[in-house]
Amino acid sequence: MSAMLEDERDDAIRMIRDSAAGIAPRGGDRKRIRALRFQSPGFDPAVWRQMGEQGWIGLRVPEEQGGAGLGMGAFCALAEELGAALAPEPLVHGALSARLLAEAGATGPLERLVAGEALVLTAWQERAGSFDVPGTPEAPRLFLPMADGAQSFLVPLRQGEGFSLILQPAEGADLTLEPTQDGGSFGTLRPRGGETVGTLSAAQMEAALEEAALGTAALLLGVMDQAFAMTLDYLRTRQQFGKPIGSFQALQHRAADLKVQIALGRASVESAAMLCDRADAPAAQRRAAIARAKARAADAALLVTRQAIQLHGGIGYTDEADIGLYLRRAMVLANQFGTAALHRRRFAAAQPEVEA
């Protein structure tokens, strides 16, 4: 990448982070997060519209189709900020639908989605622990986040070597909801009718899901980074035996270990994003980088947030303590778009000669 292009990329990422602070500040409006927990639809439609107005939902959609046309570096920077703020709005899932609709040429639904006027969720997953898209016509589609707030569902159906995309209205849908640890919900959809809005190849579908997996890794990076920052503040202010507990060497060692895990997670996410933004990147190399980033981010986020609870002491285990919100979010995000174990297998398959 030339110096000029690298400067442009860095400027775009800085602007994205600055714009995120206006809607979802890193410190977070945790009163808003708590007010939305275990309520329908689990997110704020007004904030979703703001995200559309900012161009976030269509960040990866080409400009000629109404999007921002930015790269994965910018998208991951945005996702990290939203993860740090615990924003419950399902941006990664909305962006996945936007990319699929754009590639299928479905102009009408795409316009409403990227404007934040509607939430379209892609109903692709048929079983837990899988990254495959069987596209079985009548199979229930699982793990649809905040499905109660969706206006429609994008259902891929297998058609030869590719997929036809069915846009099914949420009204009248056979949908069941289950609460999640973080106060949101997962929906199970049983496909029934709808309008065919386009077709996609298997390669297009896989590439879109891989980008969603990387976006989820960036969300996890934001969650663990902010949880760690809160924990450091607590260690500096909590007094025991007349001095801050952060001065105790044993706790310093634990904090240092967590900082290393966050740094490794950040390096994996950022290197994968840079690779995705290279037009000449080999598919296997890209697949391995994304798999490594998602596996590392999932494991590290669970480790950091659990350790953060422990470092807060007894108060960390109460629901009133904000630090617990970060562990709950990490638990929900860790398995979305593939578990850590699944992505380690994908990494090994893509680069068998490299130790995972």
XYZ file of N, CA, C and O in Angstrom, residues 5 25 56 80 87-88 96-97 112 138 141 172-173 180 206-207 209 214 230 241 251 260 266 283 285 289 318 329 338:
116
model
N -2.171 6.187 0.077
C -3.335 5.356 0.367
C -3.388 4.991 1.845
O -4.467 4.932 2.446
N -20.327 6.482 22.852
C -19.031 6.808 23.469
C -18.441 5.610 24.193
O -19.167 4.791 24.757
N -23.105 3.988 8.606
C -22.434 2.821 9.183
C -22.953 1.499 8.629
O -22.185 0.573 8.412
N -15.142 -1.994 16.843
C -14.437 -1.952 18.133
C -15.040 -0.902 19.051
O -15.246 -1.149 20.251
N -22.933 -1.195 22.659
C -24.113 -0.851 21.865
C -24.853 -2.127 21.449
O -24.257 -3.004 20.817
N -26.140 -2.248 21.780
C -26.859 -3.486 21.462
C -27.383 -3.542 20.027
O -27.840 -4.600 19.588
N -23.992 -7.260 7.244
C -23.961 -8.499 6.460
C -25.114 -8.522 5.461
O -24.917 -8.806 4.269
N -26.304 -8.197 5.928
C -27.462 -8.179 5.030
C -27.287 -7.127 3.941
O -27.647 -7.357 2.782
N -33.583 0.934 2.155
C -34.234 1.079 3.474
C -33.313 0.624 4.596
O -33.285 1.215 5.680
N -36.776 -25.631 4.224
C -37.687 -25.607 5.366
C -36.971 -25.713 6.707
O -37.623 -25.783 7.747
N -33.933 -21.490 10.965
C -32.730 -20.664 10.986
C -32.536 -20.153 12.410
O -33.449 -19.584 13.011
N -46.084 -11.801 10.508
C -46.639 -13.130 10.290
C -45.619 -14.246 10.266
O -45.964 -15.404 10.005
N -44.347 -13.932 10.523
C -43.303 -14.964 10.488
C -43.431 -15.916 11.662
O -43.872 -15.539 12.757
N -30.942 -13.868 25.881
C -29.506 -14.125 25.951
C -28.932 -13.497 27.216
O -29.567 -12.671 27.871
N -19.656 -16.921 1.315
C -18.584 -17.207 2.270
C -17.790 -15.948 2.597
O -17.467 -15.699 3.767
N -17.488 -15.139 1.597
C -16.726 -13.913 1.834
C -17.492 -12.960 2.745
O -16.904 -12.309 3.622
N -19.762 -13.771 5.039
C -19.771 -14.323 6.389
C -18.403 -14.158 7.054
O -18.320 -13.907 8.267
N -15.065 -11.319 11.145
C -14.011 -10.372 11.518
C -14.611 -9.161 12.237
O -14.021 -8.651 13.200
N -11.612 -0.244 32.556
C -12.394 -0.074 33.786
C -11.720 -0.764 34.965
O -11.723 -0.252 36.091
N -5.316 -1.920 52.977
C -4.121 -1.754 53.808
C -3.477 -0.393 53.574
O -2.252 -0.238 53.577
N -1.283 -8.566 41.542
C -2.327 -8.026 40.681
C -1.724 -7.323 39.460
O -2.312 -7.338 38.373
N -1.306 -8.139 27.490
C -0.675 -8.875 26.389
C -1.731 -9.552 25.521
O -1.658 -9.516 24.279
N -5.662 -7.400 19.222
C -5.696 -6.221 18.357
C -4.829 -6.449 17.110
O -5.233 -6.119 15.989
N -7.081 -15.924 -1.343
C -8.268 -16.280 -0.571
C -7.915 -17.105 0.662
O -8.462 -16.898 1.750
N -5.101 -17.150 2.350
C -4.415 -16.313 3.328
C -5.408 -15.433 4.084
O -5.321 -15.271 5.306
N -6.296 -15.594 8.115
C -6.140 -14.412 8.963
C -7.431 -14.103 9.720
O -7.402 -13.764 10.915
N -21.821 -8.906 41.353
C -23.188 -8.417 41.476
C -23.672 -7.846 40.156
O -22.883 -7.327 39.365
N -21.720 -9.630 27.570
C -21.672 -9.372 26.135
C -20.641 -10.279 25.450
O -20.878 -10.795 24.356
N -19.210 -18.423 14.268
C -18.197 -19.453 14.461
C -17.505 -19.387 15.801
O -17.073 -18.318 16.233
